Short mmCIF file of C-alpha atoms in Angstrom, two decimals:
data_model
loop_
_atom_site.label_atom_id
_atom_site.label_comp_id
_atom_site.label_asym_id
_atom_site.label_seq_id
_atom_site.Cartn_x
_atom_site.Cartn_y
_atom_site.Cartn_z
CA MET A 28 87.98 150.37 30.04
CA LYS A 29 90.79 152.26 28.28
CA ILE A 30 91.81 151.09 24.84
CA GLU A 31 95.39 152.09 25.60
CA LYS A 32 95.49 149.41 28.23
CA ILE A 33 94.05 146.80 25.92
CA ASN A 34 96.41 147.59 23.05
CA GLN A 35 99.38 147.72 25.36
CA ASN A 36 97.97 145.09 27.70
CA TYR A 37 99.75 146.86 30.49
CA SER A 38 97.79 148.46 33.31
CA ALA A 39 98.95 150.61 36.17
CA PRO A 40 97.05 149.80 39.36
CA LYS A 41 98.21 152.93 41.15
CA LEU A 42 96.99 155.34 38.48
CA GLN A 43 93.57 155.89 36.99
CA LEU A 44 93.88 157.55 33.61
CA LYS A 45 91.37 160.23 32.70
CA ASN A 46 90.37 160.56 29.08
CA SER A 47 88.88 163.77 27.85
CA GLN A 48 85.48 162.06 27.65
CA THR A 49 84.01 159.01 29.30
CA ALA A 50 80.67 158.89 27.56
CA ALA A 51 80.94 155.52 25.88
CA ALA A 52 83.41 152.70 25.77
CA PRO A 53 84.93 151.90 22.36
CA ARG A 54 83.45 148.87 20.67
CA PHE A 55 85.98 146.07 20.83
CA THR A 56 86.19 142.91 18.82
CA GLY A 57 86.97 139.55 20.39
CA ALA A 58 85.54 137.51 23.23
CA SER A 59 83.92 138.96 26.33
CA LEU A 60 86.03 139.10 29.49
CA ASN A 61 83.05 139.10 31.87
CA ASN A 62 83.74 135.64 33.32
CA GLU A 63 87.46 136.29 33.75
CA ILE A 64 86.81 139.62 35.47
CA MET A 65 84.18 138.06 37.73
CA GLU A 66 86.61 135.37 38.90
CA GLN A 67 89.14 138.00 39.97
CA LEU A 68 86.72 140.06 42.10
CA PRO A 69 87.21 139.70 45.88
CA ASN A 70 83.44 139.53 46.59
CA LYS A 71 82.53 137.27 43.69
CA ALA A 72 80.53 134.87 45.92
CA ALA A 73 78.26 137.67 47.15
CA ILE A 74 77.89 139.04 43.62
CA LYS A 75 76.88 135.61 42.30
CA VAL A 76 74.23 135.33 45.03
CA MET A 77 72.88 138.77 44.11
CA GLU A 78 72.81 137.74 40.44
CA LYS A 79 70.29 135.02 41.31
CA PHE A 80 67.85 137.71 42.47
CA LYS A 81 68.13 139.92 39.37
CA TRP A 82 64.72 138.66 38.20
CA LEU A 83 63.22 140.86 40.94
CA LYS A 84 63.96 143.96 38.86
CA GLY A 85 61.13 143.05 36.47
CA GLU A 86 57.41 143.72 36.86
CA ILE A 87 56.81 140.48 38.75
CA GLY A 88 59.60 141.42 41.14
CA GLY A 89 58.05 144.84 41.65
CA ILE A 90 54.67 143.29 42.48
CA LEU A 91 56.25 140.85 44.95
CA ILE A 92 58.33 143.54 46.67
CA THR A 93 55.29 145.82 46.95
CA ALA A 94 53.24 142.93 48.30
CA LEU A 95 55.94 142.14 50.84
CA GLY A 96 55.85 145.72 52.10
CA THR A 97 52.06 145.77 52.12
CA GLY A 98 51.64 142.39 53.78
CA ALA A 99 54.57 142.25 56.21
CA VAL A 100 55.59 145.81 57.07
CA ALA A 101 52.42 147.91 56.92
CA PRO A 102 50.42 145.71 59.38
CA ILE A 103 52.96 146.33 62.14
CA PHE A 104 52.48 150.09 62.01
CA ILE A 105 48.69 149.77 61.78
CA ALA A 106 48.33 147.23 64.59
CA TYR A 107 50.59 149.14 66.97
CA ASN A 108 49.72 152.69 65.99
CA PRO A 109 50.34 154.74 69.18
CA PHE A 110 48.08 157.57 67.99
CA VAL A 111 44.96 155.40 67.91
CA LYS A 112 43.88 154.57 71.48
CA ALA A 113 40.84 154.38 73.71
CA PRO A 114 39.55 157.64 75.22
CA LYS A 115 40.31 158.63 78.79
CA GLY A 116 38.29 156.76 81.37
CA ALA A 117 37.58 153.88 78.97
CA THR A 118 36.88 150.49 80.47
CA GLU A 119 39.18 147.52 79.95
CA GLU A 120 36.65 146.08 77.51
CA GLN A 121 36.65 149.30 75.47
CA LYS A 122 40.44 149.34 75.44
CA GLU A 123 40.49 145.75 74.24
CA ASP A 124 37.98 146.61 71.49
CA VAL A 125 40.23 149.42 70.23
CA GLU A 126 43.28 147.11 70.16
CA ASN A 127 41.31 144.37 68.41
CA THR A 128 40.00 146.89 65.88
CA LYS A 129 43.55 148.00 65.04
CA LYS A 130 44.69 144.40 64.63
CA TYR A 131 41.60 143.56 62.58
CA THR A 132 42.34 146.48 60.27
CA ALA A 133 46.02 145.52 60.08
CA MET A 134 45.16 141.99 58.91
CA ARG A 135 43.50 143.49 55.85
CA GLN A 136 46.97 144.34 54.47
CA PRO A 137 48.40 140.79 54.10
CA VAL A 138 45.08 139.56 52.64
CA SER A 139 45.15 142.46 50.19
CA ALA A 140 48.79 141.70 49.31
CA VAL A 141 48.08 138.01 48.59
CA LEU A 142 45.10 138.85 46.39
CA ALA A 143 47.10 141.53 44.55
CA VAL A 144 49.90 139.06 43.79
CA LEU A 145 47.48 136.36 42.63
CA ILE A 146 45.39 138.64 40.41
CA GLN A 147 48.11 140.94 39.05
CA THR A 148 50.63 138.20 38.24
CA SER A 149 47.94 136.06 36.64
CA ILE A 150 46.90 138.89 34.33
CA LEU A 151 50.38 140.24 33.45
CA LYS A 152 51.47 137.29 31.34
CA PRO A 153 48.35 137.17 29.12
CA ILE A 154 48.61 140.94 28.55
CA ASP A 155 52.29 140.68 27.61
CA LYS A 156 51.68 137.68 25.40
CA GLY A 157 48.71 139.28 23.65
CA LEU A 158 50.47 142.60 22.96
CA GLU A 159 53.61 140.79 21.83
CA ILE A 160 51.64 138.77 19.27
CA LEU A 161 49.77 141.87 18.05
CA PHE A 162 52.89 143.90 17.35
CA ASN A 163 55.27 141.11 16.21
CA ASN A 164 53.02 139.00 14.01
CA PRO A 165 52.89 140.58 10.49
CA LYS A 166 49.25 139.48 10.11
CA TYR A 167 48.15 141.85 12.90
CA ALA A 168 50.99 144.39 13.07
CA LYS A 169 50.41 145.68 9.52
CA ASN A 170 47.05 147.08 10.66
CA LEU A 171 48.47 148.82 13.74
CA TRP A 172 50.74 151.82 14.30
CA LEU A 173 53.93 151.74 12.24
CA ALA A 174 55.78 153.30 15.19
CA LEU A 175 55.15 150.10 17.21
CA ASP A 176 55.35 147.54 14.39
CA GLN A 177 57.98 144.95 15.37
CA SER A 178 57.11 142.36 12.73
CA THR A 179 60.28 143.02 10.69
CA LEU A 180 62.61 143.59 13.66
CA SER A 181 60.99 141.31 16.21
CA LYS A 182 61.52 141.19 19.95
CA SER A 183 64.06 138.57 21.07
CA SER A 184 61.48 136.95 23.38
CA TYR A 185 58.99 136.61 20.51
CA ILE A 186 61.60 135.04 18.22
CA GLU A 187 62.57 132.58 20.96
CA LYS A 188 58.94 131.52 21.37
CA GLN A 189 58.68 130.96 17.62
CA VAL A 190 61.87 128.88 17.61
CA LYS A 191 60.63 126.76 20.52
CA LYS A 192 57.38 126.10 18.69
CA GLU A 193 59.26 125.12 15.51
CA LEU A 194 61.62 122.75 17.33
CA LYS A 195 58.71 121.05 19.09
CA GLN A 196 56.83 120.68 15.81
CA GLN A 197 59.93 119.16 14.20
CA GLY A 198 60.19 116.67 17.08
CA VAL A 199 63.86 117.42 17.67
CA LYS A 200 65.21 115.59 20.74
CA PHE A 201 67.71 117.04 23.19
CA GLU A 202 69.76 115.53 26.02
CA ASN A 203 68.28 117.88 28.62
CA THR A 204 66.49 121.19 29.10
CA LYS A 205 69.76 123.14 29.12
CA ALA A 206 70.71 121.80 25.68
CA PHE A 207 67.25 122.70 24.39
CA GLU A 208 67.46 126.26 25.74
CA GLU A 209 70.94 126.74 24.28
CA GLU A 210 69.74 125.63 20.84
CA VAL A 211 66.74 127.96 21.12
CA LYS A 212 68.97 130.94 21.93
CA LYS A 213 71.37 130.02 19.14
CA GLN A 214 68.65 129.78 16.48
CA ALA A 215 66.82 132.85 17.82
CA LYS A 216 70.02 134.90 17.64
CA ALA A 217 70.58 133.72 14.06
CA LYS A 218 67.05 134.75 13.07
CA GLU A 219 67.41 138.10 14.81
CA ASN A 220 70.68 138.76 12.93
CA GLN A 221 69.02 137.71 9.68
CA GLN A 222 66.23 140.25 10.22
CA ILE A 223 68.75 142.99 10.95
CA ASN A 224 70.92 142.10 7.95
CA GLU A 225 67.97 142.03 5.55
CA THR A 226 66.59 145.35 6.81
CA ALA A 227 70.07 146.94 6.73
CA SER A 228 70.64 145.69 3.18
CA LYS A 229 67.37 147.27 2.03
CA LEU A 230 68.29 150.49 3.82
CA GLN A 231 71.65 150.54 2.01
CA GLN A 232 69.89 150.11 -1.36
CA THR A 233 67.04 152.58 -0.87
CA GLY A 234 67.98 154.93 1.98
CA LYS A 235 64.78 153.90 3.78
CA ILE A 236 64.01 151.55 6.67
CA TYR A 237 61.36 149.11 5.50
CA ILE A 238 58.96 147.51 7.96
CA ASN A 239 57.33 144.95 5.68
CA ASP A 240 55.65 147.12 2.99
CA ARG A 241 55.72 150.31 5.04
CA THR A 242 58.66 152.72 5.40
CA VAL A 243 59.92 154.75 8.34
CA ASP A 244 59.90 158.52 7.78
CA ASN A 245 63.20 160.11 6.75
CA LYS A 246 63.32 162.39 9.81
CA THR A 247 63.35 159.41 12.21
CA THR A 248 66.01 157.64 10.12
CA ALA A 249 68.16 160.79 10.00
CA GLU A 250 67.92 161.26 13.77
CA ILE A 251 69.14 157.69 14.27
CA VAL A 252 72.01 158.25 11.80
CA ASN A 253 73.08 161.32 13.79
CA GLU A 254 72.91 159.37 17.04
CA ILE A 255 75.10 156.61 15.54
CA ILE A 256 77.64 159.23 14.40
CA ASP A 257 77.63 160.67 17.94
CA ASN A 258 78.44 157.19 19.25
CA TYR A 259 81.39 156.94 16.87
CA ILE A 260 82.58 160.38 18.00
CA ASP A 261 82.43 159.21 21.62
CA ASP A 262 84.48 156.16 20.64
CA ALA A 263 87.13 158.37 19.06
CA LYS A 264 87.21 160.61 22.15
CA ASN A 265 87.70 157.60 24.38
CA LEU A 266 90.64 156.50 22.27
CA LYS A 267 92.49 159.71 23.04
CA THR A 268 95.11 159.70 25.79
CA GLY A 269 94.48 162.33 28.44
CA ASP A 270 97.12 164.54 30.03
CA GLU A 271 97.68 162.16 32.95
CA GLY A 272 97.92 159.26 30.51
CA LEU A 273 100.52 161.06 28.38
CA LYS A 274 102.62 161.68 31.45
CA PHE A 275 102.24 158.13 32.69
CA TYR A 276 102.98 156.39 29.38
CA LYS A 277 105.97 158.61 28.72
CA GLU A 278 107.48 157.55 32.04
CA ARG A 279 106.44 153.92 31.56
CA ALA A 280 108.08 153.87 28.11
CA ARG A 281 111.30 155.18 29.63
CA ILE A 282 111.31 152.44 32.28
CA LEU A 283 110.62 149.65 29.80
CA VAL A 284 113.06 150.66 27.05
CA ASN A 285 115.90 151.58 29.40
CA ASN A 286 115.63 148.18 31.12
CA GLU A 287 114.95 146.12 28.00
CA GLU A 288 117.93 143.77 28.41
CA THR A 289 117.11 143.11 32.08
CA PHE A 290 113.54 142.13 31.24
CA LYS A 291 114.62 139.97 28.31
CA GLN A 292 117.04 138.02 30.52
CA LEU A 293 114.52 137.63 33.35
CA PHE A 294 111.60 136.56 31.14
CA ALA A 295 113.70 134.12 29.10
CA LYS A 296 113.79 131.69 32.04
CA LEU A 297 110.20 131.82 33.28
CA PRO A 298 108.72 128.78 35.10
CA ASN A 299 105.64 127.12 33.63
CA ASN A 300 102.89 128.07 36.11
CA GLY A 301 101.74 131.35 37.59
CA LYS A 302 102.61 130.57 41.22
CA ASP A 303 106.19 129.63 40.35
CA ILE A 304 106.48 132.74 38.17
CA ALA A 305 105.52 134.89 41.16
CA ASP A 306 108.16 133.19 43.37
CA TYR A 307 110.76 133.54 40.60
CA LEU A 308 110.06 137.25 40.12
CA LYS A 309 109.99 137.91 43.88
CA ALA A 310 113.49 136.41 44.13
CA ALA A 311 114.66 138.49 41.15
CA SER A 312 113.20 141.65 42.71
CA LEU A 313 115.15 141.07 45.92
CA LYS A 314 118.40 140.77 43.99
CA THR A 315 118.12 144.11 42.17
CA ASP A 316 118.50 147.66 43.44
CA ASN A 317 116.80 149.11 40.33
CA GLN A 318 113.54 150.59 41.59
CA ASP A 319 112.09 150.83 38.07
CA VAL A 320 112.57 147.10 37.51
CA LYS A 321 111.08 146.39 40.95
CA THR A 322 107.97 148.41 40.00
CA ILE A 323 107.31 146.37 36.86
CA LEU A 324 108.00 143.05 38.57
CA GLU A 325 105.67 143.96 41.45
CA GLU A 326 102.84 144.68 39.00
CA ILE A 327 103.31 141.31 37.32
CA ILE A 328 103.51 139.50 40.68
CA ASN A 329 100.24 141.16 41.75
CA ALA A 330 98.52 140.18 38.51
CA PRO A 331 96.10 137.18 38.52
CA GLU A 332 97.98 133.88 38.53
CA ASN A 333 96.75 132.80 35.10
CA LEU A 334 97.85 136.09 33.50
CA ARG A 335 101.42 136.40 34.80
CA SER A 336 103.08 134.54 31.93
CA SER A 337 101.27 136.58 29.27
CA ARG A 338 102.04 139.80 31.15
CA CYS A 339 105.74 139.03 30.92
CA GLN A 340 105.48 138.29 27.21
CA ARG A 341 103.45 141.40 26.53
CA THR A 342 105.90 143.54 28.45
CA LEU A 343 108.55 142.56 25.90
CA GLU A 344 106.08 143.14 23.05
CA ARG A 345 105.28 146.55 24.50
CA ILE A 346 108.95 147.52 24.39
CA GLU A 347 109.10 146.65 20.68
CA THR A 348 105.89 148.62 20.05
CA ILE A 349 107.31 151.71 21.75
CA LYS A 350 110.51 151.57 19.74
CA ARG A 351 108.63 151.05 16.49
CA ALA A 352 106.27 153.93 17.25
CA CYS A 353 109.39 156.14 17.52
CA ASP A 354 110.77 154.78 14.21
CA GLY A 355 113.66 153.20 16.09
CA HIS A 356 114.80 156.50 17.64
CA PHE A 357 113.31 156.30 21.11
CA THR A 358 113.52 159.01 23.69
CA PRO A 359 110.75 159.80 26.18
CA ASP A 360 110.08 163.14 24.45
CA VAL A 361 109.91 161.55 20.99
CA TYR A 362 107.39 159.01 22.29
CA LEU A 363 105.38 161.77 23.94
CA ASN A 364 105.22 163.67 20.65
CA LYS A 365 104.07 160.53 18.82
CA MET A 366 101.22 160.10 21.32
CA LYS A 367 100.26 163.76 20.84
CA GLU A 368 100.26 163.26 17.06
CA THR A 369 97.87 160.34 17.51
CA ASN A 370 95.60 162.53 19.64
CA LYS A 371 95.68 165.18 16.91
CA ALA A 372 94.72 162.57 14.29
CA LEU A 373 91.79 161.54 16.50
CA ASP A 374 90.75 165.21 16.84
CA ASN A 375 90.64 165.45 13.05
CA ILE A 376 88.47 162.33 12.85
CA ILE A 377 86.12 163.75 15.50
CA GLU A 378 85.85 167.05 13.60
CA ASN A 379 85.16 165.26 10.30
CA LEU A 380 82.53 162.98 11.87
CA ASN A 381 80.77 166.02 13.33
CA GLY A 382 80.60 167.39 9.81
CA CYS A 383 78.92 164.21 8.58
CA LYS A 384 75.81 164.72 10.72
CA ILE A 385 72.57 165.62 8.96
CA LYS A 386 71.57 169.19 9.75
CA ASP A 387 68.84 170.07 7.24
CA PHE A 388 65.67 168.22 8.24
CA ASN A 389 63.38 170.35 6.06
CA ASN A 390 64.56 169.08 2.67
CA LEU A 391 65.51 165.60 3.74
CA THR A 392 65.86 162.91 1.06
CA GLU A 393 66.95 159.28 0.99
CA ASN A 394 70.09 160.32 -0.91
CA ALA A 395 71.03 162.76 1.86
CA ILE A 396 70.80 159.92 4.40
CA LYS A 397 72.92 157.60 2.24
CA SER A 398 75.45 160.38 1.62
CA ALA A 399 75.85 161.02 5.37
CA ILE A 400 76.47 157.33 5.99
CA GLU A 401 78.99 157.05 3.14
CA LYS A 402 80.94 160.07 4.43
CA THR A 403 80.92 158.58 7.93
CA ALA A 404 82.38 155.33 6.59
CA GLN A 405 85.17 157.26 4.85
CA TYR A 406 86.20 158.94 8.11
CA CYS A 407 85.98 155.71 10.10
CA ARG A 408 88.33 154.02 7.66
CA TYR A 409 92.07 154.07 8.44
CA ASP A 410 95.22 152.98 6.67
CA LYS A 411 96.53 149.74 8.19
CA ASN A 412 100.05 150.83 7.19
CA ASP A 413 99.83 153.71 9.67
CA PHE A 414 101.41 151.90 12.62
CA ARG A 415 100.18 154.21 15.37
CA LEU A 416 96.56 154.36 14.18
CA ASN A 417 96.60 150.64 13.46
CA LYS A 418 97.59 149.99 17.07
CA LYS A 419 94.76 152.24 18.24
CA PHE A 420 92.03 150.97 15.97
CA ARG A 421 92.68 147.31 15.27
CA GLU A 422 90.87 146.11 18.41
CA THR A 423 87.73 148.14 17.65
CA GLU A 424 84.70 147.64 15.44
CA THR A 425 84.03 151.35 14.98
CA PHE A 426 87.19 151.96 12.93
CA GLN A 427 88.20 149.51 10.20
CA THR A 428 90.33 149.29 7.05
CA ASN A 429 87.73 147.92 4.59
CA ILE A 430 85.26 150.54 3.35
CA ASP A 431 82.68 147.99 2.16
CA GLU A 432 82.63 146.25 5.52
CA LEU A 433 82.35 149.62 7.25
CA LEU A 434 79.35 150.58 5.16
CA LYS A 435 77.59 147.31 5.99
CA LYS A 436 78.36 147.80 9.66
CA ILE A 437 77.04 151.38 9.75
CA TYR A 438 73.79 150.42 8.00
CA LYS A 439 73.43 147.58 10.53
CA ASP A 440 74.08 150.00 13.40
CA VAL A 441 71.34 152.32 12.08
CA THR A 442 68.97 149.35 11.81
CA LYS A 443 69.80 148.27 15.35
CA GLY A 444 69.28 151.87 16.45
CA TYR A 445 65.78 151.87 14.99
CA LYS A 446 65.05 148.54 16.66
CA LYS A 447 65.96 150.12 20.01
CA VAL A 448 63.65 153.05 19.25
CA ILE A 449 60.74 150.65 18.61
CA GLU A 450 61.53 148.71 21.79
CA LYS A 451 61.46 151.91 23.86
CA ARG A 452 58.17 152.98 22.32
CA TYR A 453 56.69 149.55 22.84
CA LYS A 454 57.84 149.42 26.46
CA GLY A 455 56.10 152.73 27.17
CA PHE A 456 52.94 151.61 25.38
CA ASN A 457 53.02 148.29 27.23
CA GLN A 458 53.27 150.01 30.61
CA ILE A 459 50.48 152.49 29.80
CA SER A 460 48.29 149.60 28.64
CA LYS A 461 48.85 147.75 31.90
CA ILE A 462 48.06 150.85 33.94
CA ALA A 463 44.84 151.34 31.97
CA ILE A 464 43.88 147.68 32.35
CA GLY A 465 44.78 147.88 36.03
CA LEU A 466 42.50 150.86 36.61
CA CYS A 467 39.61 149.46 34.57
CA LEU A 468 39.86 145.77 35.43
CA THR A 469 42.51 144.64 37.92
CA LEU A 470 41.77 147.22 40.64
CA PRO A 471 37.97 146.71 40.70
CA VAL A 472 38.38 142.91 40.64
CA THR A 473 40.95 143.01 43.45
CA CYS A 474 38.81 145.31 45.61
CA THR A 475 35.69 143.19 45.04
CA ALA A 476 37.59 140.02 45.87
CA LEU A 477 39.08 141.63 48.98
CA ASN A 478 35.68 142.77 50.27
CA TRP A 479 34.33 139.25 49.84
CA VAL A 480 37.36 137.26 51.10
CA TYR A 481 38.52 139.42 53.98
CA PRO A 482 35.58 139.16 56.42
CA ARG A 483 35.21 135.42 55.75
CA PHE A 484 38.95 134.87 56.23
CA MET A 485 38.88 136.74 59.54
CA ASP A 486 35.78 134.89 60.77
CA LEU A 487 37.49 131.60 59.96
CA CYS A 488 41.04 132.27 61.15
CA PHE A 489 40.69 135.11 63.69
CA PRO A 490 37.12 134.91 65.10
CA LYS A 491 38.09 136.86 68.19
CA LEU A 492 39.28 139.86 66.17
CA SER A 493 36.31 139.73 63.82
CA GLY A 494 33.85 139.68 66.74
CA LYS A 495 32.38 136.30 65.83
CA LYS A 496 33.23 134.74 69.19
CA LYS A 497 31.77 137.69 71.04
CA ASP A 498 28.53 137.42 69.07
CA ALA A 499 28.40 133.70 69.76
CA SER A 500 28.94 134.19 73.51
CA LYS A 501 26.16 136.79 73.65
CA LYS A 502 23.78 134.34 72.04
CA VAL A 503 24.66 131.72 74.65
CA GLU A 504 24.14 134.22 77.46
CA ASN A 505 20.71 135.03 76.05
CA GLY A 506 19.75 131.41 75.92
CA GLY A 507 20.93 130.68 72.40
CA ASP A 508 18.87 130.80 69.21
CA LYS A 509 15.15 130.20 69.48
#
């Protein structure tokens, strides 16, 4: 998403602008537009259906999908394997035995799949719960590896469980389950933010990340600081207007300013709802021979119904912004130069932020970490009286006008960065633990259960394939048991 389009609130559907970098989107303030965007997508119904199955991407989903392949797909290829057949000259009975053997072997797959699902899913939750308690509860975590200690910056799922327990102990009543879950998420988010704020505050005071009474080594903290600075550099790069964008906005500025009076007259008499606005603008477009005006009107007509009125208003605001950016002396070339000046200012910020990164890891001190963060805050601060930079930065969190707020934000970003590091480490440890438990416990238990269940299941449900009927018939032929 280009910040130019958000600041100007004017997109061009026929042109995709290319910034010099696309590594990371700038961090915007304000409400999320996810729901609004979803409603405008042509295949929103299919997307919503797919959203309901997103739980399959987890470990349980992986087990179920594997089991489905094992139990439903593999048996077909085993039972009807064309390369396994009776030898030449075999009797009909021998041929039937070979076919029955293939089908008997094939039936082992669905039985194996069912047992795998039952055993693996039943053991996953206790493992997750046990490891989560070990590394999030201060009582146990303080005796384990600092690199995995989440007791100060706890997992969201662990905090939610604690909140649920507290609410139940307090006997708080809710209208329904949805209201209860919403309150849990609200309180859990508040506790999570509190943990981050407290850790960030201590980091700002000492230059160290404290995990209860233990501290993270300076090298790890410095690496996270550098990564945060890289993120800010990416944000600044994404704020730049690329060559195609410069060309487009220069031409768009010409169209808007040269037809200012036309747009003011048209938009002064807008109907109240989006559908009527579209009809009104279609009629106005038919009456004019000005192709530039037609282009703008067509874009507004093609906009979502609920956005047409605001698009008209923002078109007029955009005209005023362009004129002000040119200090009241607009020409397309003047506006182009102003955009280039803004790009140059962003280049200077990028260069200065690169210089803030910690390079000497051999003589690393807490003061060096704090100094790097303070310098970063200085270069992320901008003067709100600078109209062009203010237009660029005011919708972002990365660049602000208040140095104290910036410092707090950067220390919080570093804290959040360390929390992500712990989560990645823990995820890897969790997966390795499950593999180890699987090899030492789950696999032997599953195989033992399969060897016991499978023949009995086949004797009960498919006696012909298991040979039980044949054995019984032979006994009858021989006069039965004596």
